[in-house]
A tleap script that builds the chain and sets N, CA, C and O, in Angstrom:
source leaprc.protein.ff14SB
mol = sequence {
  NMET PRO ASP HIE PHE PRO ASP ASP VAL THR
  PRO THR PRO ASP ASP ILE ARG ASP ALA ALA
  GLU THR LEU SER GLN LEU THR GLU TYR LEU
  ARG THR ASN PRO ASP LEU ARG THR ALA VAL
  ALA LEU MET GLU PRO LEU LEU ASP GLU TYR
  ALA GLY LEU PRO ILE GLN LEU GLY ASP THR
  LEU ARG ALA PHE ALA ARG ALA VAL LEU ASP
  HIE PRO GLU THR PRO ARG THR PRO ASP LEU
  HIE THR LEU ILE ALA GLU LEU ARG THR ALA
  ALA TRP GLU GLN THR ASP GLN HIE THR LEU
  HIE TYR ILE LEU ASP GLU LEU ARG THR LEU
  LEU ARG THR THR PRO GLU PRO GLU GLY CYS
  SER CYS CARG
}
set mol.1.N position { 187.122 -156.950 35.948 }
set mol.1.CA position { 188.027 -156.810 37.079 }
set mol.1.C position { 189.017 -157.974 37.059 }
set mol.1.O position { 188.620 -159.109 36.798 }
set mol.2.N position { 190.285 -157.717 37.327 }
set mol.2.CA position { 191.270 -158.793 37.282 }
set mol.2.C position { 191.025 -159.824 38.383 }
set mol.2.O position { 190.400 -159.533 39.402 }
set mol.3.N position { 191.535 -161.036 38.150 }
set mol.3.CA position { 191.401 -162.098 39.146 }
set mol.3.C position { 192.176 -161.779 40.417 }
set mol.3.O position { 191.808 -162.234 41.500 }
set mol.4.N position { 193.253 -160.993 40.289 }
set mol.4.CA position { 194.025 -160.592 41.450 }
set mol.4.C position { 194.699 -159.253 41.174 }
set mol.4.O position { 194.880 -158.852 40.024 }
set mol.5.N position { 195.056 -158.589 42.234 }
set mol.5.CA position { 195.747 -157.316 42.107 }
set mol.5.C position { 197.225 -157.575 41.907 }
set mol.5.O position { 197.743 -158.613 42.320 }
set mol.6.N position { 197.907 -156.627 41.270 }
set mol.6.CA position { 199.371 -156.728 41.237 }
set mol.6.C position { 199.913 -156.675 42.659 }
set mol.6.O position { 199.288 -156.092 43.545 }
set mol.7.N position { 201.066 -157.278 42.873 }
set mol.7.CA position { 201.635 -157.354 44.222 }
set mol.7.C position { 201.831 -155.993 44.875 }
set mol.7.O position { 201.764 -155.881 46.099 }
set mol.8.N position { 202.073 -154.952 44.071 }
set mol.8.CA position { 202.351 -153.648 44.666 }
set mol.8.C position { 201.103 -152.950 45.203 }
set mol.8.O position { 201.230 -151.941 45.896 }
set mol.9.N position { 199.901 -153.452 44.908 }
set mol.9.CA position { 198.687 -152.837 45.456 }
set mol.9.C position { 197.848 -153.807 46.285 }
set mol.9.O position { 196.841 -153.410 46.871 }
set mol.10.N position { 198.252 -155.066 46.337 }
set mol.10.CA position { 197.523 -156.027 47.153 }
set mol.10.C position { 197.789 -155.721 48.621 }
set mol.10.O position { 198.945 -155.702 49.044 }
set mol.11.N position { 196.740 -155.480 49.408 }
set mol.11.CA position { 196.969 -155.216 50.832 }
set mol.11.C position { 197.601 -156.441 51.498 }
set mol.11.O position { 197.368 -157.582 51.098 }
set mol.12.N position { 198.391 -156.171 52.505 }
set mol.12.CA position { 199.013 -157.249 53.270 }
set mol.12.C position { 198.331 -157.344 54.630 }
set mol.12.O position { 197.664 -156.400 55.055 }
set mol.13.N position { 198.492 -158.470 55.313 }
set mol.13.CA position { 197.978 -158.530 56.684 }
set mol.13.C position { 198.521 -157.403 57.560 }
set mol.13.O position { 197.813 -156.891 58.427 }
set mol.14.N position { 199.780 -157.018 57.331 }
set mol.14.CA position { 200.346 -155.902 58.113 }
set mol.14.C position { 199.622 -154.585 57.818 }
set mol.14.O position { 199.430 -153.773 58.723 }
set mol.15.N position { 199.219 -154.366 56.564 }
set mol.15.CA position { 198.445 -153.160 56.226 }
set mol.15.C position { 197.135 -153.124 57.016 }
set mol.15.O position { 196.740 -152.082 57.539 }
set mol.16.N position { 196.481 -154.261 57.092 }
set mol.16.CA position { 195.202 -154.337 57.806 }
set mol.16.C position { 195.426 -154.169 59.306 }
set mol.16.O position { 194.639 -153.512 59.988 }
set mol.17.N position { 196.501 -154.764 59.815 }
set mol.17.CA position { 196.833 -154.574 61.236 }
set mol.17.C position { 197.120 -153.106 61.539 }
set mol.17.O position { 196.723 -152.594 62.586 }
set mol.18.N position { 197.812 -152.430 60.619 }
set mol.18.CA position { 198.098 -151.002 60.794 }
set mol.18.C position { 196.807 -150.190 60.867 }
set mol.18.O position { 196.687 -149.277 61.683 }
set mol.19.N position { 195.848 -150.526 60.015 }
set mol.19.CA position { 194.555 -149.823 60.035 }
set mol.19.C position { 193.844 -150.065 61.365 }
set mol.19.O position { 193.283 -149.140 61.953 }
set mol.20.N position { 193.870 -151.306 61.831 }
set mol.20.CA position { 193.237 -151.629 63.112 }
set mol.20.C position { 193.959 -150.926 64.265 }
set mol.20.O position { 193.321 -150.459 65.208 }
set mol.21.N position { 195.278 -150.852 64.185 }
set mol.21.CA position { 196.055 -150.166 65.219 }
set mol.21.C position { 195.733 -148.671 65.230 }
set mol.21.O position { 195.632 -148.068 66.299 }
set mol.22.N position { 195.574 -148.081 64.068 }
set mol.22.CA position { 195.199 -146.670 63.990 }
set mol.22.C position { 193.848 -146.449 64.658 }
set mol.22.O position { 193.661 -145.464 65.373 }
set mol.23.N position { 192.925 -147.345 64.432 }
set mol.23.CA position { 191.612 -147.246 65.075 }
set mol.23.C position { 191.742 -147.392 66.597 }
set mol.23.O position { 191.056 -146.701 67.350 }
set mol.24.N position { 192.614 -148.281 67.037 }
set mol.24.CA position { 192.865 -148.428 68.483 }
set mol.24.C position { 193.467 -147.156 69.068 }
set mol.24.O position { 193.120 -146.756 70.180 }
set mol.25.N position { 194.371 -146.520 68.320 }
set mol.25.CA position { 194.966 -145.263 68.779 }
set mol.25.C position { 193.902 -144.173 68.897 }
set mol.25.O position { 193.919 -143.376 69.835 }
set mol.26.N position { 192.985 -144.146 67.947 }
set mol.26.CA position { 191.892 -143.168 68.015 }
set mol.26.C position { 191.054 -143.408 69.262 }
set mol.26.O position { 190.707 -142.467 69.976 }
set mol.27.N position { 190.732 -144.665 69.518 }
set mol.27.CA position { 189.945 -145.002 70.707 }
set mol.27.C position { 190.648 -144.533 71.973 }
set mol.27.O position { 190.031 -143.909 72.837 }
set mol.28.N position { 191.928 -144.832 72.082 }
set mol.28.CA position { 192.689 -144.403 73.259 }
set mol.28.C position { 192.733 -142.880 73.370 }
set mol.28.O position { 192.590 -142.333 74.463 }
set mol.29.N position { 192.926 -142.205 72.260 }
set mol.29.CA position { 192.943 -140.740 72.261 }
set mol.29.C position { 191.609 -140.183 72.754 }
set mol.29.O position { 191.579 -139.242 73.548 }
set mol.30.N position { 190.516 -140.760 72.287 }
set mol.30.CA position { 189.194 -140.270 72.689 }
set mol.30.C position { 188.927 -140.493 74.172 }
set mol.30.O position { 188.061 -139.835 74.749 }
set mol.31.N position { 189.645 -141.394 74.783 }
set mol.31.CA position { 189.502 -141.642 76.227 }
set mol.31.C position { 190.277 -140.646 77.071 }
set mol.31.O position { 190.198 -140.698 78.299 }
set mol.32.N position { 191.027 -139.735 76.446 }
set mol.32.CA position { 191.880 -138.787 77.180 }
set mol.32.C position { 191.220 -137.431 77.398 }
set mol.32.O position { 191.895 -136.474 77.776 }
set mol.33.N position { 189.912 -137.331 77.165 }
set mol.33.CA position { 189.202 -136.062 77.290 }
set mol.33.C position { 189.783 -135.029 76.317 }
set mol.33.O position { 190.234 -133.965 76.740 }
set mol.34.N position { 189.772 -135.343 75.012 }
set mol.34.CA position { 190.392 -134.458 74.020 }
set mol.34.C position { 189.547 -133.222 73.734 }
set mol.34.O position { 188.386 -133.127 74.131 }
set mol.35.N position { 190.161 -132.295 73.043 }
set mol.35.CA position { 189.439 -131.145 72.514 }
set mol.35.C position { 188.312 -131.670 71.623 }
set mol.35.O position { 188.551 -132.509 70.755 }
set mol.36.N position { 187.093 -131.184 71.830 }
set mol.36.CA position { 185.953 -131.728 71.091 }
set mol.36.C position { 186.014 -131.445 69.599 }
set mol.36.O position { 185.591 -132.277 68.797 }
set mol.37.N position { 186.530 -130.290 69.215 }
set mol.37.CA position { 186.656 -130.005 67.773 }
set mol.37.C position { 187.582 -131.020 67.107 }
set mol.37.O position { 187.308 -131.511 66.012 }
set mol.38.N position { 188.663 -131.318 67.782 }
set mol.38.CA position { 189.603 -132.301 67.251 }
set mol.38.C position { 188.945 -133.680 67.192 }
set mol.38.O position { 189.082 -134.394 66.198 }
set mol.39.N position { 188.238 -134.050 68.247 }
set mol.39.CA position { 187.576 -135.351 68.285 }
set mol.39.C position { 186.551 -135.488 67.160 }
set mol.39.O position { 186.484 -136.520 66.492 }
set mol.40.N position { 185.758 -134.444 66.958 }
set mol.40.CA position { 184.767 -134.466 65.877 }
set mol.40.C position { 185.464 -134.571 64.525 }
set mol.40.O position { 185.039 -135.340 63.663 }
set mol.41.N position { 186.529 -133.804 64.341 }
set mol.41.CA position { 187.272 -133.843 63.070 }
set mol.41.C position { 187.842 -135.238 62.813 }
set mol.41.O position { 187.863 -135.697 61.671 }
set mol.42.N position { 188.298 -135.907 63.854 }
set mol.42.CA position { 188.841 -137.256 63.686 }
set mol.42.C position { 187.740 -138.276 63.379 }
set mol.42.O position { 187.972 -139.253 62.667 }
set mol.43.N position { 186.559 -138.044 63.913 }
set mol.43.CA position { 185.448 -138.977 63.688 }
set mol.43.C position { 184.803 -138.797 62.319 }
set mol.43.O position { 184.207 -139.735 61.790 }
set mol.44.N position { 184.915 -137.602 61.740 }
set mol.44.CA position { 184.246 -137.335 60.451 }
set mol.44.C position { 184.588 -138.346 59.365 }
set mol.44.O position { 183.667 -138.897 58.763 }
set mol.45.N position { 185.865 -138.625 59.080 }
set mol.45.CA position { 186.131 -139.602 58.024 }
set mol.45.C position { 185.709 -141.019 58.418 }
set mol.45.O position { 185.350 -141.825 57.559 }
set mol.46.N position { 185.753 -141.313 59.699 }
set mol.46.CA position { 185.367 -142.639 60.168 }
set mol.46.C position { 183.879 -142.895 59.962 }
set mol.46.O position { 183.472 -144.019 59.669 }
set mol.47.N position { 183.069 -141.850 60.117 }
set mol.47.CA position { 181.617 -141.991 60.020 }
set mol.47.C position { 181.042 -141.394 58.740 }
set mol.47.O position { 179.833 -141.184 58.642 }
set mol.48.N position { 181.892 -141.121 57.767 }
set mol.48.CA position { 181.417 -140.559 56.511 }
set mol.48.C position { 180.286 -141.409 55.938 }
set mol.48.O position { 180.340 -142.639 55.942 }
set mol.49.N position { 179.275 -140.722 55.450 }
set mol.49.CA position { 178.067 -141.382 54.954 }
set mol.49.C position { 178.331 -142.332 53.784 }
set mol.49.O position { 177.646 -143.344 53.636 }
set mol.50.N position { 179.314 -142.008 52.964 }
set mol.50.CA position { 179.559 -142.790 51.749 }
set mol.50.C position { 180.811 -143.654 51.816 }
set mol.50.O position { 180.869 -144.698 51.166 }
set mol.51.N position { 181.801 -143.248 52.578 }
set mol.51.CA position { 183.072 -143.975 52.582 }
set mol.51.C position { 183.581 -144.267 53.987 }
set mol.51.O position { 184.739 -144.649 54.159 }
set mol.52.N position { 182.737 -144.093 54.983 }
set mol.52.CA position { 183.150 -144.330 56.363 }
set mol.52.C position { 183.263 -145.813 56.686 }
set mol.52.O position { 182.986 -146.676 55.853 }
set mol.53.N position { 183.673 -146.079 57.902 }
set mol.53.CA position { 183.909 -147.447 58.334 }
set mol.53.C position { 182.687 -148.358 58.188 }
set mol.53.O position { 182.852 -149.487 57.727 }
set mol.54.N position { 181.482 -147.939 58.549 }
set mol.54.CA position { 180.348 -148.860 58.377 }
set mol.54.C position { 180.168 -149.316 56.927 }
set mol.54.O position { 179.939 -150.497 56.668 }
set mol.55.N position { 180.273 -148.388 55.997 }
set mol.55.CA position { 180.118 -148.735 54.579 }
set mol.55.C position { 181.279 -149.610 54.121 }
set mol.55.O position { 181.075 -150.628 53.461 }
set mol.56.N position { 182.499 -149.209 54.475 }
set mol.56.CA position { 183.677 -149.964 54.050 }
set mol.56.C position { 183.675 -151.382 54.611 }
set mol.56.O position { 183.974 -152.336 53.894 }
set mol.57.N position { 183.338 -151.521 55.895 }
set mol.57.CA position { 183.335 -152.852 56.505 }
set mol.57.C position { 182.238 -153.726 55.895 }
set mol.57.O position { 182.455 -154.911 55.640 }
set mol.58.N position { 181.064 -153.143 55.661 }
set mol.58.CA position { 179.998 -153.901 55.004 }
set mol.58.C position { 180.421 -154.362 53.621 }
set mol.58.O position { 180.224 -155.523 53.261 }
set mol.59.N position { 181.001 -153.457 52.846 }
set mol.59.CA position { 181.467 -153.816 51.502 }
set mol.59.C position { 182.556 -154.881 51.554 }
set mol.59.O position { 182.578 -155.797 50.732 }
set mol.60.N position { 183.454 -154.756 52.520 }
set mol.60.CA position { 184.539 -155.726 52.657 }
set mol.60.C position { 183.994 -157.111 53.016 }
set mol.60.O position { 184.446 -158.118 52.470 }
set mol.61.N position { 183.032 -157.160 53.926 }
set mol.61.CA position { 182.441 -158.457 54.292 }
set mol.61.C position { 181.717 -159.101 53.113 }
set mol.61.O position { 181.803 -160.313 52.917 }
set mol.62.N position { 181.003 -158.289 52.325 }
set mol.62.CA position { 180.331 -158.833 51.140 }
set mol.62.C position { 181.337 -159.336 50.113 }
set mol.62.O position { 181.146 -160.395 49.515 }
set mol.63.N position { 182.407 -158.573 49.910 }
set mol.63.CA position { 183.438 -158.985 48.954 }
set mol.63.C position { 184.129 -160.269 49.428 }
set mol.63.O position { 184.441 -161.144 48.622 }
set mol.64.N position { 184.363 -160.373 50.725 }
set mol.64.CA position { 184.979 -161.583 51.275 }
set mol.64.C position { 184.049 -162.784 51.067 }
set mol.64.O position { 184.495 -163.857 50.660 }
set mol.65.N position { 182.765 -162.599 51.348 }
set mol.65.CA position { 181.798 -163.689 51.139 }
set mol.65.C position { 181.808 -164.131 49.674 }
set mol.65.O position { 181.805 -165.325 49.377 }
set mol.66.N position { 181.821 -163.170 48.781 }
set mol.66.CA position { 181.844 -163.480 47.348 }
set mol.66.C position { 183.130 -164.204 46.968 }
set mol.66.O position { 183.095 -165.168 46.204 }
set mol.67.N position { 184.270 -163.745 47.498 }
set mol.67.CA position { 185.553 -164.380 47.192 }
set mol.67.C position { 185.580 -165.830 47.667 }
set mol.67.O position { 186.071 -166.709 46.960 }
set mol.68.N position { 185.057 -166.074 48.853 }
set mol.68.CA position { 185.010 -167.443 49.381 }
set mol.68.C position { 184.091 -168.302 48.518 }
set mol.68.O position { 184.442 -169.418 48.133 }
set mol.69.N position { 182.921 -167.768 48.224 }
set mol.69.CA position { 181.938 -168.528 47.452 }
set mol.69.C position { 182.412 -168.804 46.028 }
set mol.69.O position { 182.157 -169.883 45.492 }
set mol.70.N position { 183.091 -167.853 45.416 }
set mol.70.CA position { 183.527 -168.004 44.023 }
set mol.70.C position { 184.821 -168.792 43.848 }
set mol.70.O position { 185.156 -169.200 42.736 }
set mol.71.N position { 185.547 -169.005 44.944 }
set mol.71.CA position { 186.836 -169.684 44.814 }
set mol.71.C position { 186.619 -171.158 44.476 }
set mol.71.O position { 185.818 -171.830 45.127 }
set mol.72.N position { 187.326 -171.666 43.462 }
set mol.72.CA position { 187.107 -173.046 43.026 }
set mol.72.C position { 187.496 -174.099 44.062 }
set mol.72.O position { 187.012 -175.228 43.995 }
set mol.73.N position { 188.355 -173.756 45.013 }
set mol.73.CA position { 188.766 -174.738 46.020 }
set mol.73.C position { 187.877 -174.744 47.262 }
set mol.73.O position { 188.097 -175.542 48.173 }
set mol.74.N position { 186.877 -173.866 47.309 }
set mol.74.CA position { 185.983 -173.826 48.465 }
set mol.74.C position { 185.063 -175.048 48.427 }
set mol.74.O position { 184.361 -175.263 47.439 }
set mol.75.N position { 185.062 -175.852 49.501 }
set mol.75.CA position { 184.172 -177.021 49.520 }
set mol.75.C position { 182.710 -176.581 49.521 }
set mol.75.O position { 182.334 -175.677 50.266 }
set mol.76.N position { 181.908 -177.199 48.713 }
set mol.76.CA position { 180.479 -176.874 48.617 }
set mol.76.C position { 179.708 -177.751 49.601 }
set mol.76.O position { 179.368 -178.896 49.305 }
set mol.77.N position { 179.445 -177.190 50.762 }
set mol.77.CA position { 178.728 -177.914 51.812 }
set mol.77.C position { 177.604 -177.041 52.324 }
set mol.77.O position { 177.608 -175.831 52.094 }
set mol.78.N position { 176.633 -177.635 53.023 }
set mol.78.CA position { 175.588 -176.807 53.653 }
set mol.78.C position { 176.164 -175.794 54.640 }
set mol.78.O position { 175.640 -174.690 54.790 }
set mol.79.N position { 177.252 -176.183 55.311 }
set mol.79.CA position { 177.887 -175.252 56.254 }
set mol.79.C position { 178.395 -174.001 55.541 }
set mol.79.O position { 178.321 -172.896 56.078 }
set mol.80.N position { 178.907 -174.185 54.333 }
set mol.80.CA position { 179.400 -173.044 53.561 }
set mol.80.C position { 178.290 -172.021 53.353 }
set mol.80.O position { 178.504 -170.825 53.552 }
set mol.81.N position { 177.137 -172.470 52.965 }
set mol.81.CA position { 176.037 -171.540 52.694 }
set mol.81.C position { 175.585 -170.827 53.961 }
set mol.81.O position { 175.183 -169.664 53.915 }
set mol.82.N position { 175.650 -171.524 55.092 }
set mol.82.CA position { 175.321 -170.891 56.375 }
set mol.82.C position { 176.344 -169.806 56.704 }
set mol.82.O position { 175.981 -168.705 57.116 }
set mol.83.N position { 177.617 -170.124 56.518 }
set mol.83.CA position { 178.670 -169.143 56.808 }
set mol.83.C position { 178.580 -167.931 55.890 }
set mol.83.O position { 178.756 -166.799 56.341 }
set mol.84.N position { 178.310 -168.153 54.619 }
set mol.84.CA position { 178.167 -167.047 53.665 }
set mol.84.C position { 176.972 -166.180 54.051 }
set mol.84.O position { 177.049 -164.952 54.003 }
set mol.85.N position { 175.880 -166.813 54.428 }
set mol.85.CA position { 174.697 -166.056 54.855 }
set mol.85.C position { 175.008 -165.214 56.092 }
set mol.85.O position { 174.543 -164.080 56.200 }
set mol.86.N position { 175.790 -165.759 57.023 }
set mol.86.CA position { 176.163 -165.007 58.223 }
set mol.86.C position { 177.045 -163.812 57.875 }
set mol.86.O position { 176.880 -162.730 58.440 }
set mol.87.N position { 177.983 -164.006 56.944 }
set mol.87.CA position { 178.813 -162.882 56.498 }
set mol.87.C position { 177.962 -161.795 55.846 }
set mol.87.O position { 178.159 -160.608 56.104 }
set mol.88.N position { 177.038 -162.195 55.018 }
set mol.88.CA position { 176.183 -161.211 54.337 }
set mol.88.C position { 175.272 -160.494 55.324 }
set mol.88.O position { 175.023 -159.297 55.175 }
set mol.89.N position { 174.773 -161.202 56.323 }
set mol.89.CA position { 173.951 -160.561 57.355 }
set mol.89.C position { 174.780 -159.543 58.129 }
set mol.89.O position { 174.335 -158.423 58.380 }
set mol.90.N position { 175.984 -159.946 58.502 }
set mol.90.CA position { 176.874 -159.019 59.216 }
set mol.90.C position { 177.181 -157.799 58.349 }
set mol.90.O position { 177.267 -156.680 58.856 }
set mol.91.N position { 177.345 -158.012 57.057 }
set mol.91.CA position { 177.622 -156.891 56.146 }
set mol.91.C position { 176.463 -155.899 56.157 }
set mol.91.O position { 176.680 -154.690 56.232 }
set mol.92.N position { 175.242 -156.401 56.085 }
set mol.92.CA position { 174.081 -155.504 56.110 }
set mol.92.C position { 173.981 -154.777 57.449 }
set mol.92.O position { 173.653 -153.591 57.492 }
set mol.93.N position { 174.263 -155.483 58.533 }
set mol.93.CA position { 174.207 -154.847 59.846 }
set mol.93.C position { 175.230 -153.714 59.941 }
set mol.93.O position { 174.935 -152.660 60.504 }
set mol.94.N position { 176.409 -153.921 59.405 }
set mol.94.CA position { 177.426 -152.865 59.405 }
set mol.94.C position { 176.991 -151.691 58.545 }
set mol.94.O position { 177.070 -150.537 58.965 }
set mol.95.N position { 176.535 -151.993 57.346 }
set mol.95.CA position { 176.124 -150.937 56.415 }
set mol.95.C position { 174.975 -150.116 56.987 }
set mol.95.O position { 174.894 -148.911 56.749 }
set mol.96.N position { 174.088 -150.762 57.741 }
set mol.96.CA position { 172.976 -150.031 58.352 }
set mol.96.C position { 173.447 -148.944 59.314 }
set mol.96.O position { 172.695 -148.020 59.624 }
set mol.97.N position { 174.676 -149.051 59.782 }
set mol.97.CA position { 175.216 -148.049 60.698 }
set mol.97.C position { 175.682 -146.789 59.984 }
set mol.97.O position { 176.217 -145.883 60.623 }
set mol.98.N position { 175.489 -146.715 58.664 }
set mol.98.CA position { 175.928 -145.532 57.906 }
set mol.98.C position { 175.263 -144.256 58.411 }
set mol.98.O position { 175.774 -143.162 58.173 }
set mol.99.N position { 174.144 -144.378 59.098 }
set mol.99.CA position { 173.436 -143.194 59.595 }
set mol.99.C position { 174.126 -142.546 60.793 }
set mol.99.O position { 173.675 -141.507 61.277 }
set mol.100.N position { 175.199 -143.140 61.269 }
set mol.100.CA position { 175.936 -142.526 62.378 }
set mol.100.C position { 176.430 -141.123 62.037 }
set mol.100.O position { 176.654 -140.308 62.931 }
set mol.101.N position { 176.598 -140.844 60.754 }
set mol.101.CA position { 177.063 -139.497 60.395 }
set mol.101.C position { 176.032 -138.445 60.791 }
set mol.101.O position { 176.391 -137.293 61.031 }
set mol.102.N position { 174.749 -138.826 60.864 }
set mol.102.CA position { 173.724 -137.875 61.309 }
set mol.102.C position { 173.943 -137.486 62.761 }
set mol.102.O position { 173.745 -136.330 63.135 }
set mol.103.N position { 174.347 -138.438 63.571 }
set mol.103.CA position { 174.631 -138.139 64.978 }
set mol.103.C position { 175.779 -137.141 65.069 }
set mol.103.O position { 175.738 -136.211 65.875 }
set mol.104.N position { 176.789 -137.334 64.253 }
set mol.104.CA position { 177.922 -136.410 64.235 }
set mol.104.C position { 177.470 -135.014 63.808 }
set mol.104.O position { 177.911 -134.018 64.382 }
set mol.105.N position { 176.597 -134.937 62.810 }
set mol.105.CA position { 176.050 -133.641 62.379 }
set mol.105.C position { 175.290 -132.965 63.513 }
set mol.105.O position { 175.451 -131.768 63.747 }
set mol.106.N position { 174.463 -133.733 64.216 }
set mol.106.CA position { 173.680 -133.179 65.326 }
set mol.106.C position { 174.588 -132.745 66.468 }
set mol.106.O position { 174.352 -131.711 67.093 }
set mol.107.N position { 175.616 -133.524 66.742 }
set mol.107.CA position { 176.565 -133.164 67.790 }
set mol.107.C position { 177.302 -131.876 67.429 }
set mol.107.O position { 177.499 -131.011 68.283 }
set mol.108.N position { 177.707 -131.748 66.174 }
set mol.108.CA position { 178.383 -130.538 65.716 }
set mol.108.C position { 177.470 -129.323 65.911 }
set mol.108.O position { 177.924 -128.281 66.385 }
set mol.109.N position { 176.202 -129.448 65.554 }
set mol.109.CA position { 175.235 -128.365 65.730 }
set mol.109.C position { 175.062 -128.031 67.207 }
set mol.109.O position { 175.023 -126.859 67.582 }
set mol.110.N position { 174.959 -129.055 68.038 }
set mol.110.CA position { 174.808 -128.855 69.479 }
set mol.110.C position { 176.011 -128.111 70.055 }
set mol.110.O position { 175.854 -127.209 70.878 }
set mol.111.N position { 177.195 -128.488 69.625 }
set mol.111.CA position { 178.402 -127.831 70.137 }
set mol.111.C position { 178.469 -126.364 69.724 }
set mol.111.O position { 178.992 -125.530 70.463 }
set mol.112.N position { 177.938 -126.052 68.544 }
set mol.112.CA position { 177.946 -124.659 68.075 }
set mol.112.C position { 176.917 -123.802 68.812 }
set mol.112.O position { 177.122 -122.601 68.989 }
set mol.113.N position { 175.817 -124.411 69.240 }
set mol.113.CA position { 174.717 -123.628 69.802 }
set mol.113.C position { 174.670 -123.626 71.324 }
set mol.113.O position { 173.936 -122.831 71.911 }
set mol.114.N position { 175.428 -124.488 71.972 }
set mol.114.CA position { 175.406 -124.571 73.425 }
set mol.114.C position { 176.531 -123.719 74.001 }
set mol.114.O position { 177.685 -123.864 73.599 }
set mol.115.N position { 176.200 -122.816 74.956 }
set mol.115.CA position { 177.261 -122.009 75.564 }
set mol.115.C position { 178.250 -122.903 76.309 }
set mol.115.O position { 177.869 -123.908 76.908 }
set mol.116.N position { 179.502 -122.526 76.262 }
set mol.116.CA position { 180.557 -123.262 76.940 }
set mol.116.C position { 180.480 -122.979 78.437 }
set mol.116.O position { 180.362 -121.819 78.832 }
set mol.117.N position { 180.547 -124.037 79.299 }
set mol.117.CA position { 180.569 -123.790 80.743 }
set mol.117.C position { 181.814 -122.997 81.124 }
set mol.117.O position { 182.856 -123.106 80.478 }
set mol.118.N position { 181.692 -122.203 82.173 }
set mol.118.CA position { 182.804 -121.377 82.605 }
set mol.118.C position { 184.013 -122.240 82.956 }
set mol.118.O position { 183.882 -123.240 83.663 }
set mol.119.N position { 185.165 -121.861 82.471 }
set mol.119.CA position { 186.403 -122.587 82.765 }
set mol.119.C position { 186.616 -123.815 81.896 }
set mol.119.O position { 187.620 -124.507 82.059 }
set mol.120.N position { 185.703 -124.106 80.978 }
set mol.120.CA position { 185.820 -125.288 80.122 }
set mol.120.C position { 186.371 -124.898 78.774 }
set mol.120.O position { 185.940 -123.908 78.183 }
set mol.121.N position { 187.316 -125.662 78.287 }
set mol.121.CA position { 187.796 -125.454 76.916 }
set mol.121.C position { 187.302 -126.616 76.064 }
set mol.121.O position { 188.089 -127.352 75.470 }
set mol.122.N position { 185.977 -126.763 76.016 }
set mol.122.CA position { 185.343 -127.902 75.370 }
set mol.122.C position { 185.341 -127.804 73.864 }
set mol.122.O position { 185.223 -128.821 73.181 }
set mol.123.N position { 185.472 -126.584 73.320 }
set mol.123.CA position { 185.397 -126.443 71.864 }
set mol.123.C position { 186.599 -125.817 71.293 }
set mol.123.O position { 186.681 -125.633 70.079 }
savepdb mol mol.pdb
quit
């Protein structure tokens, strides 16, 4: 793997802010009592078992810990090892949330099998 990405594929802070803003927009949308099919469809990629946010964030935290630890200018102190351990713990905690996709599967099944209340356009 190269030491760095070419400039045209290296993410920028603005790219990361855009991703966070998109997540904020999703949160706000979900607070508006949206159509449930649409809400579930929007949550599917976010909670994907293999590439969803929990997996991606865990992988990103581990990669960041590795980048900090491997960088030659990083001071080697006891505090560094504590911080790296905290990043790795947080990464595992995030990755453990990969099972959220099961909740989405169960919710999808529940929505298919539960009769719609009269006057509700829930699905």
